[in-house]
Amino acid sequence: MSTETLINPTEYAAKKETGKALIRVKDLRKDFGENHVLRGIDYEIHKGQKIVLVGPSGCGKSTFLRCLDMLEVPTSGEVWLGDTKVNDPKTDINLVRRRMGMVFQHFNLFNNLTILNNITLAPVKLGLMSKEEASEKALQLLQRVNLADKADAYPHSLSGGQQQRIAIVRSLEMNPEVMLFDEPTSALDPEMVGEVLQVMTELANEGMTMVVVTHEMAFARQVASKVIFIDEGVIKEENTPEEFFAQPKNPRLQDFLSKVLQ
Ligand SMILES: Nc1ncnc2c1ncn2[C@@H]1O[C@H](COP(=O)(O)OP(=O)(O)O)[C@@H](O)[C@H]1O
Ligand SMILES: [Mg+2]
């Protein structure tokens, strides 16, 4: 393992302060027509926490994540990132999105661009880094995930696991304050799940704030600060992973766990 880290620890320590939560969600509601998907979610996420979200398919996990960075516009309620109200029409959402990395089930890389150009595209285009700075940082990150030799390759020549590690690197290139993961391993062949979870675990150990939707319960047990169960549009249970898995209180969570932990 190299001594390089995926995030800059000094930078991270400087950002880390006690007190107010990094993300605050207040009475968040989201309707799609008559479908009341989120029915009043209240939650706070502090710097360095790793929150794992579980719940039955269709319960609104993706919708919740997407409301955090306004890929979905909340019907009502408030989402805050630090001192910025994310769902205020006056807020520049692009500034918010730079602070929140998002990794999806499907990697969403640009197939016509090399790996290096996929990673450096956004920061260069936005004028945040020169091409040289962006490339240097990208190569360091690629080294960290053992993919430096793929810098000039195109996405289609990489395996799914490699593409997802690149998608993570692409987010990290922007120095996000928090990383959102929406079932990052669900589209992968089983033998590739481990390499992606390993990168996520390293990121977690380095102090990144993370919100992760996953069915990988072993990852949740190992990495989560808290696990939350969403059902019927609300958070039905929240606990440390130890308690969450050993002593689930809500009957619907008990039922859910009996299915996923087989
Ligand atoms: N863009 C959309 N338009 C209409 N309905 C949607 C949209 N996105 C999600 N939904 C609906 O919202 C519910 C929750 O979906 P989702 O958040 O994707 O669930 P999960 O990620 O937990 O499987 C589902 O009933 C889904 O059909
Ligand atoms: Mg989903």
CSV table of C-alpha atoms and ligand atoms in Angstrom, one decimal:
chain,number,residue,atom,x,y,z
A,1,MET,CA,0.0,0.0,0.0
A,2,SER,CA,1.4,3.4,-0.9
A,3,THR,CA,1.7,6.2,1.6
A,4,GLU,CA,-0.4,8.5,-0.6
A,5,THR,CA,-3.9,9.0,0.6
A,6,LEU,CA,-7.1,9.4,-1.4
A,7,ILE,CA,-7.9,12.6,0.4
A,8,ASN,CA,-5.5,15.1,1.8
A,9,PRO,CA,-5.4,14.5,5.6
A,10,THR,CA,-4.1,18.0,6.4
A,11,GLU,CA,-6.8,19.6,4.4
A,12,TYR,CA,-9.3,17.3,5.9
A,13,ALA,CA,-8.2,18.1,9.5
A,14,ALA,CA,-8.5,21.8,8.8
A,15,LYS,CA,-12.0,21.3,7.7
A,16,LYS,CA,-13.0,19.2,10.6
A,17,GLU,CA,-14.5,21.2,13.3
A,18,THR,CA,-16.8,20.2,16.1
A,19,GLY,CA,-20.4,21.4,16.4
A,20,LYS,CA,-22.8,21.8,13.6
A,21,ALA,CA,-23.6,18.9,11.3
A,22,LEU,CA,-22.2,18.9,7.8
A,23,ILE,CA,-25.5,17.8,6.3
A,24,ARG,CA,-28.8,18.6,7.9
A,25,VAL,CA,-32.1,17.3,6.5
A,26,LYS,CA,-35.3,18.7,8.0
A,27,ASP,CA,-38.8,17.3,7.3
A,28,LEU,CA,-37.8,16.3,3.8
A,29,ARG,CA,-40.7,15.3,1.6
A,30,LYS,CA,-40.7,14.2,-2.0
A,31,ASP,CA,-43.8,13.3,-4.0
A,32,PHE,CA,-43.8,12.0,-7.6
A,33,GLY,CA,-47.4,12.8,-8.4
A,34,GLU,CA,-49.6,10.8,-6.0
A,35,ASN,CA,-46.6,8.7,-4.9
A,36,HIS,CA,-45.5,10.1,-1.6
A,37,VAL,CA,-42.0,8.7,-1.5
A,38,LEU,CA,-40.3,10.6,1.3
A,39,ARG,CA,-42.7,11.5,4.0
A,40,GLY,CA,-40.7,13.6,6.4
A,41,ILE,CA,-37.1,12.7,6.9
A,42,ASP,CA,-35.1,14.4,9.6
A,43,TYR,CA,-31.4,13.6,9.8
A,44,GLU,CA,-28.0,15.1,10.5
A,45,ILE,CA,-24.7,13.8,9.3
A,46,HIS,CA,-21.5,15.0,10.9
A,47,LYS,CA,-18.1,15.3,9.3
A,48,GLY,CA,-16.3,12.0,9.2
A,49,GLN,CA,-19.5,9.9,9.7
A,50,LYS,CA,-20.2,7.0,7.4
A,51,ILE,CA,-23.9,6.5,7.1
A,52,VAL,CA,-25.2,3.4,5.4
A,53,LEU,CA,-28.8,3.5,4.1
A,54,VAL,CA,-30.8,0.3,3.7
A,55,GLY,CA,-34.4,-0.5,2.9
A,56,PRO,CA,-36.6,-2.5,0.5
A,57,SER,CA,-36.4,-1.7,-3.2
A,58,GLY,CA,-38.5,1.3,-4.1
A,59,CYS,CA,-38.5,2.7,-0.5
A,60,GLY,CA,-36.8,5.9,-1.6
A,61,LYS,CA,-33.1,5.4,-0.9
A,62,SER,CA,-32.0,6.8,-4.3
A,63,THR,CA,-34.6,9.6,-4.0
A,64,PHE,CA,-33.1,10.6,-0.6
A,65,LEU,CA,-29.6,10.7,-1.9
A,66,ARG,CA,-30.6,12.6,-5.0
A,67,CYS,CA,-32.5,15.2,-2.9
A,68,LEU,CA,-29.2,15.9,-1.1
A,69,ASP,CA,-27.6,17.3,-4.2
A,70,MET,CA,-30.8,18.4,-6.0
A,71,LEU,CA,-30.8,15.8,-8.7
A,72,GLU,CA,-34.3,15.6,-7.4
A,73,VAL,CA,-36.0,18.7,-6.1
A,74,PRO,CA,-37.6,18.2,-2.7
A,75,THR,CA,-41.3,18.8,-2.6
A,76,SER,CA,-40.8,20.4,0.8
A,77,GLY,CA,-38.5,20.5,3.7
A,78,GLU,CA,-34.9,21.6,3.9
A,79,VAL,CA,-31.5,20.3,3.0
A,80,TRP,CA,-28.4,22.0,4.3
A,81,LEU,CA,-24.8,21.6,3.5
A,82,GLY,CA,-22.9,23.5,6.1
A,83,ASP,CA,-24.3,27.0,6.0
A,84,THR,CA,-25.8,26.6,2.6
A,85,LYS,CA,-29.4,25.8,2.1
A,86,VAL,CA,-29.2,23.4,-0.8
A,87,ASN,CA,-32.8,23.6,-1.9
A,88,ASP,CA,-33.0,27.4,-1.9
A,89,PRO,CA,-33.7,28.7,-5.4
A,90,LYS,CA,-31.0,31.3,-4.8
A,91,THR,CA,-28.3,28.7,-4.1
A,92,ASP,CA,-25.9,28.0,-7.0
A,93,ILE,CA,-26.4,24.2,-7.1
A,94,ASN,CA,-23.2,23.7,-9.1
A,95,LEU,CA,-21.2,25.0,-6.2
A,96,VAL,CA,-23.0,22.6,-3.9
A,97,ARG,CA,-22.3,19.7,-6.3
A,98,ARG,CA,-18.6,20.4,-6.3
A,99,ARG,CA,-18.7,19.8,-2.6
A,100,MET,CA,-20.6,16.5,-2.9
A,101,GLY,CA,-19.2,13.6,-5.0
A,102,MET,CA,-21.8,11.2,-6.3
A,103,VAL,CA,-21.1,7.6,-7.4
A,104,PHE,CA,-23.8,5.7,-9.1
A,105,GLN,CA,-24.6,2.1,-9.8
A,106,HIS,CA,-23.7,2.6,-13.5
A,107,PHE,CA,-20.4,4.4,-13.7
A,108,ASN,CA,-21.4,7.1,-16.1
A,109,LEU,CA,-18.0,7.6,-17.6
A,110,PHE,CA,-17.6,9.3,-21.0
A,111,ASN,CA,-16.7,6.5,-23.4
A,112,ASN,CA,-15.2,8.8,-25.9
A,113,LEU,CA,-12.6,10.2,-23.4
A,114,THR,CA,-9.5,8.5,-22.0
A,115,ILE,CA,-9.6,7.7,-18.3
A,116,LEU,CA,-7.3,10.7,-17.6
A,117,ASN,CA,-9.6,13.0,-19.5
A,118,ASN,CA,-12.6,11.7,-17.8
A,119,ILE,CA,-11.1,12.5,-14.4
A,120,THR,CA,-9.7,16.0,-15.4
A,121,LEU,CA,-12.6,17.2,-17.5
A,122,ALA,CA,-14.7,18.9,-14.8
A,123,PRO,CA,-12.0,20.7,-12.8
A,124,VAL,CA,-10.3,22.0,-15.9
A,125,LYS,CA,-13.6,23.0,-17.6
A,126,LEU,CA,-14.7,24.8,-14.4
A,127,GLY,CA,-11.4,26.6,-14.2
A,128,LEU,CA,-10.6,25.1,-10.8
A,129,MET,CA,-7.3,23.6,-11.8
A,130,SER,CA,-4.9,23.9,-14.7
A,131,LYS,CA,-4.6,20.9,-17.0
A,132,GLU,CA,-1.2,20.1,-15.5
A,133,GLU,CA,-2.5,20.3,-11.9
A,134,ALA,CA,-5.5,18.3,-12.7
A,135,SER,CA,-3.4,15.6,-14.5
A,136,GLU,CA,-0.9,15.4,-11.6
A,137,LYS,CA,-3.6,15.0,-9.1
A,138,ALA,CA,-5.5,12.4,-11.2
A,139,LEU,CA,-2.3,10.3,-11.7
A,140,GLN,CA,-1.7,10.3,-7.9
A,141,LEU,CA,-5.3,9.2,-7.3
A,142,LEU,CA,-5.0,6.5,-10.0
A,143,GLN,CA,-1.9,5.2,-8.4
A,144,ARG,CA,-3.8,4.9,-5.1
A,145,VAL,CA,-6.4,2.7,-6.7
A,146,ASN,CA,-3.7,0.8,-8.7
A,147,LEU,CA,-4.9,2.0,-12.0
A,148,ALA,CA,-2.2,4.4,-13.0
A,149,ASP,CA,-1.4,2.2,-16.1
A,150,LYS,CA,-5.0,2.9,-17.4
A,151,ALA,CA,-4.6,6.7,-17.7
A,152,ASP,CA,-4.6,6.6,-21.5
A,153,ALA,CA,-7.1,3.8,-21.9
A,154,TYR,CA,-10.7,4.2,-22.8
A,155,PRO,CA,-13.5,3.1,-20.4
A,156,HIS,CA,-14.8,0.2,-22.6
A,157,SER,CA,-11.4,-1.5,-22.2
A,158,LEU,CA,-11.8,-1.7,-18.4
A,159,SER,CA,-13.7,-4.1,-16.3
A,160,GLY,CA,-16.8,-2.9,-14.4
A,161,GLY,CA,-14.8,-2.9,-11.1
A,162,GLN,CA,-12.0,-0.8,-12.7
A,163,GLN,CA,-14.6,1.6,-14.2
A,164,GLN,CA,-16.2,2.1,-10.8
A,165,ARG,CA,-12.9,2.7,-9.1
A,166,ILE,CA,-12.3,5.4,-11.9
A,167,ALA,CA,-15.7,6.9,-11.2
A,168,ILE,CA,-14.7,7.2,-7.5
A,169,VAL,CA,-11.4,8.8,-8.5
A,170,ARG,CA,-13.2,11.2,-10.8
A,171,SER,CA,-15.3,12.4,-7.8
A,172,LEU,CA,-12.3,12.6,-5.5
A,173,GLU,CA,-10.5,14.8,-8.0
A,174,MET,CA,-12.8,17.6,-7.1
A,175,ASN,CA,-11.9,17.4,-3.4
A,176,PRO,CA,-15.4,16.8,-2.2
A,177,GLU,CA,-16.4,17.2,1.5
A,178,VAL,CA,-18.8,14.3,1.3
A,179,MET,CA,-19.2,11.3,-1.0
A,180,LEU,CA,-22.6,9.9,-1.8
A,181,PHE,CA,-22.7,6.3,-3.1
A,182,ASP,CA,-25.9,4.8,-4.7
A,183,GLU,CA,-25.5,1.0,-4.8
A,184,PRO,CA,-22.0,1.3,-6.2
A,185,THR,CA,-21.4,-2.5,-6.5
A,186,SER,CA,-24.9,-3.6,-7.6
A,187,ALA,CA,-24.1,-3.7,-11.3
A,188,LEU,CA,-20.8,-5.5,-10.8
A,189,ASP,CA,-19.9,-9.2,-11.3
A,190,PRO,CA,-19.4,-10.7,-7.9
A,191,GLU,CA,-15.6,-11.0,-8.3
A,192,MET,CA,-15.3,-7.3,-8.7
A,193,VAL,CA,-17.3,-6.2,-5.7
A,194,GLY,CA,-14.4,-6.5,-3.3
A,195,GLU,CA,-12.0,-4.2,-5.1
A,196,VAL,CA,-14.6,-1.4,-5.1
A,197,LEU,CA,-15.5,-1.9,-1.5
A,198,GLN,CA,-11.8,-1.9,-0.6
A,199,VAL,CA,-11.4,1.6,-2.1
A,200,MET,CA,-14.5,2.7,-0.2
A,201,THR,CA,-13.2,1.3,3.0
A,202,GLU,CA,-9.8,3.1,2.6
A,203,LEU,CA,-11.7,6.3,1.9
A,204,ALA,CA,-13.7,5.8,5.0
A,205,ASN,CA,-10.6,5.0,7.1
A,206,GLU,CA,-9.1,8.3,5.9
A,207,GLY,CA,-11.9,10.2,7.3
A,208,MET,CA,-14.2,11.0,4.4
A,209,THR,CA,-17.8,11.7,5.2
A,210,MET,CA,-19.9,9.1,3.3
A,211,VAL,CA,-23.5,8.3,2.7
A,212,VAL,CA,-23.8,4.9,1.2
A,213,VAL,CA,-26.8,3.0,-0.2
A,214,THR,CA,-25.8,-0.7,-0.4
A,215,HIS,CA,-26.9,-4.2,0.1
A,216,GLU,CA,-23.4,-5.2,1.2
A,217,MET,CA,-24.2,-5.8,4.8
A,218,ALA,CA,-20.6,-6.9,5.7
A,219,PHE,CA,-19.4,-3.5,4.5
A,220,ALA,CA,-22.1,-1.8,6.6
A,221,ARG,CA,-21.0,-3.8,9.7
A,222,GLN,CA,-17.4,-3.0,9.1
A,223,VAL,CA,-17.5,0.7,8.1
A,224,ALA,CA,-20.7,2.4,9.1
A,225,SER,CA,-20.9,4.8,11.9
A,226,LYS,CA,-24.7,4.5,11.8
A,227,VAL,CA,-27.0,2.4,9.7
A,228,ILE,CA,-30.5,3.7,8.9
A,229,PHE,CA,-33.5,1.9,7.6
A,230,ILE,CA,-36.0,3.7,5.4
A,231,ASP,CA,-39.4,2.3,5.0
A,232,GLU,CA,-42.8,3.9,4.2
A,233,GLY,CA,-41.1,7.2,3.5
A,234,VAL,CA,-39.5,7.7,6.9
A,235,ILE,CA,-36.5,6.6,8.9
A,236,LYS,CA,-37.9,3.7,10.8
A,237,GLU,CA,-34.7,2.8,12.6
A,238,GLU,CA,-31.2,4.2,13.2
A,239,ASN,CA,-28.5,2.5,15.1
A,240,THR,CA,-24.8,1.5,15.3
A,241,PRO,CA,-24.2,-1.4,13.0
A,242,GLU,CA,-23.7,-3.7,16.0
A,243,GLU,CA,-27.1,-2.9,17.4
A,244,PHE,CA,-28.8,-2.5,14.1
A,245,PHE,CA,-28.0,-6.1,13.0
A,246,ALA,CA,-28.1,-7.8,16.4
A,247,GLN,CA,-31.1,-6.1,17.9
A,248,PRO,CA,-33.4,-4.8,15.2
A,249,LYS,CA,-36.5,-3.4,16.8
A,250,ASN,CA,-38.8,-2.5,14.0
A,251,PRO,CA,-40.7,-5.6,12.8
A,252,ARG,CA,-40.3,-4.5,9.1
A,253,LEU,CA,-36.6,-4.2,9.6
A,254,GLN,CA,-36.5,-7.6,11.2
A,255,ASP,CA,-38.3,-8.9,8.2
A,256,PHE,CA,-36.0,-7.1,5.8
A,257,LEU,CA,-32.9,-8.3,7.5
A,258,SER,CA,-34.1,-11.9,7.6
A,259,LYS,CA,-34.3,-11.7,3.8
A,260,VAL,CA,-31.0,-9.9,3.1
A,261,LEU,CA,-28.9,-11.7,5.6
A,262,GLN,CA,-29.7,-15.3,4.4
B,1,LIG,N1,-38.0,10.4,-11.5
B,1,LIG,C1,-39.1,9.7,-11.0
B,1,LIG,N2,-40.3,9.9,-11.4
B,1,LIG,C2,-41.4,9.2,-10.9
B,1,LIG,N3,-41.2,8.3,-9.9
B,1,LIG,C3,-40.0,8.1,-9.4
B,1,LIG,C4,-38.9,8.8,-9.9
B,1,LIG,N4,-37.8,8.3,-9.2
B,1,LIG,C5,-38.2,7.4,-8.3
B,1,LIG,N5,-39.6,7.3,-8.4
B,1,LIG,C6,-40.4,6.4,-7.6
B,1,LIG,O1,-40.1,6.7,-6.3
B,1,LIG,C7,-40.1,5.5,-5.5
B,1,LIG,C8,-38.7,5.4,-4.8
B,1,LIG,O2,-37.7,5.1,-5.8
B,1,LIG,P1,-36.2,5.0,-5.4
B,1,LIG,O3,-35.8,6.2,-4.7
B,1,LIG,O4,-35.5,4.8,-6.7
B,1,LIG,O5,-36.2,3.7,-4.5
B,1,LIG,P2,-34.9,2.8,-4.0
B,1,LIG,O6,-33.7,3.5,-4.4
B,1,LIG,O7,-35.1,2.7,-2.6
B,1,LIG,O8,-35.1,1.5,-4.7
B,1,LIG,C9,-40.4,4.3,-6.4
B,1,LIG,O9,-41.8,4.1,-6.3
B,1,LIG,C10,-40.1,4.9,-7.8
B,1,LIG,O10,-40.9,4.3,-8.8
B,2,MG,MG,-32.1,3.0,-5.7
